[in-house]
Amino acid sequence: MADKPWGGRFREETLKIVEAFTASLGFDRRMYRQDIRGSQAHARMLAKVGVLTEDEARTLVQGLDEVRSEIEAGTFAFRDADEDIHMAVEKRLTERVGAVGGKLHTGRSRNDQVALDLRLYLADEIPEVLDLLRGLGEVLLTRAEAETDVLLPGYTHLQRAQPVTFGHHWLAYFEMFLRDAERLVDTLRRTRRSPLGAGALAGSPYPLDREAVARDLGFEGVCRNSLDAVSDRDFALEFLFDASVVMTHLSRLSEELVIWSSQEFRFIELSDGFCTGSSIMPQKKNPDVPELLRGKVGRVNGNLLGLLTTLKSLPLAYNKDMQEDKEPVFDSLDTVKRSLAITVEMVRTLRLRPDRAREALTAGYLTATDLADYLARKGLPFREAHEAAGRAVALAEERGSGLEELPLDALRALSPLVDADVYAVLSVEASLASRRVLGGPAPENVRREAALGRDRLDALWPRRG
Ligand code: ARG
């Protein structure tokens, strides 16, 4: 068993099927950059505290640079027998630099190493997700500014309820994605803590400077208990949850785009590049992209539930079960990044059909609440006003007319408080303009909130590079 770094106490070879079953190299090789960066920080620190000589550390750091170049050039041979990225890199390092390569692992275990690598990996990737969320936020704000006055029926229970605008609707999604970004910024804080120095589980007898390693890696601090340091995967769970919420928001947006682009609604048209046809029905233009975005929530939620279940009841400290943490994280990460990138383009390029949305506002008595509020402002208790406005709706329905088409005497018969000025509140435009309360859909509000949205985005996650 001379070929295994842990082979000393073994007499028989590992079975091939066991090697294949326990190996993580097939998926954890994605973390090779982080693994090398972590090892280099560890080597530098070992020299600083006198465990290695400066010369030895320099050899290790340089050798690791060369291993990285080999991986990037595609000349590195990945073999299941090397188990994982940590052992594969170390083995190749030793082949290149000789026996000193064997000193790299002094004061370290794969248990603290792997925890660090996944943290470094997410610390590199979460900012990419944040950039994408920022891009989506900007597209939504741009649309909101341009479509401040474009009327849209607002719905509850998917029944026409009160008039809003496309601008206001886009801002609702802006709020969701801004919260998603807030959550990720917060997750990033807890991700950027270094477990290195926790060893296998019980720390180390070497005078390691854990804080120096954390600083070297750009982390905010260290995990303060060695048992927790090697067994904590909360940062991965948090990321998976954050990704689930992003995908949930994307699925709600997608569902609306599917509905709005249907023949029944036709409020919007998705650009041709985002749709596909049918192999049998020549007239079809299917909204595949939003449908698929909606469908992908399944796998992302599965990833979250999968890792929660893996971690449930695990005793301290490291257990091999935890190797199952990486694939769900990678899958959710890939899914959320691709989904955000495509949504940015889809939202940017979709076209509105303002005529269709306006038409939908003429039927459905969307200003009935405004009539009730009109009566309430004239002194009628709101409950009674609601009742009177309800009777106005019944009357309009009977006559097959809109509320604003009811004659004054018919309205006055419902309540003597009605005057000719009632028609000013019955129009959709007046209803909208009157909703100036903070967070309301009045066009002046939406303009102000869209401008403020840019500042909020900058304060949370400034544009990089
Ligand atoms: N490949 C392992 C993982 O992903 C690395 C840690 C292995 N540690 C151990 N004691 N076997 O979790």
Coordinates of C-alpha atoms in Angstrom, one line a residue, residues 110-116 118-119 122 195 228-240 307 311 314 318-319 322-323 325-326 329:
R110 CA -7.8 16.9 4.6
N111 CA -10.6 17.6 7.0
D112 CA -9.7 21.2 7.5
Q113 CA -8.3 21.4 4.0
V114 CA -11.6 20.4 2.3
A115 CA -13.7 22.7 4.5
L116 CA -11.4 25.5 3.5
L118 CA -15.3 24.7 -0.4
R119 CA -15.4 28.0 1.5
L122 CA -18.0 29.7 -2.7
P195 CA -11.1 26.4 9.3
D228 CA -17.0 22.8 14.5
A229 CA -14.5 24.1 12.0
V230 CA -14.2 20.7 10.2
S231 CA -17.9 19.7 10.5
D232 CA -19.6 23.0 9.8
R233 CA -21.3 23.2 6.3
D234 CA -23.8 25.9 7.3
F235 CA -22.3 28.2 4.7
A236 CA -23.1 25.6 2.0
L237 CA -26.6 25.2 3.3
E238 CA -27.1 28.9 3.3
F239 CA -25.8 29.2 -0.2
L240 CA -28.2 26.4 -1.3
L307 CA -27.6 18.4 1.9
L311 CA -26.0 16.7 7.6
L314 CA -24.2 13.6 11.8
Y318 CA -15.8 15.0 10.1
N319 CA -17.7 12.1 8.5
M322 CA -19.9 15.2 4.1
Q323 CA -18.1 14.5 0.8
D325 CA -21.7 18.4 0.1
K326 CA -20.0 19.4 -3.1
V329 CA -23.4 23.1 -4.3

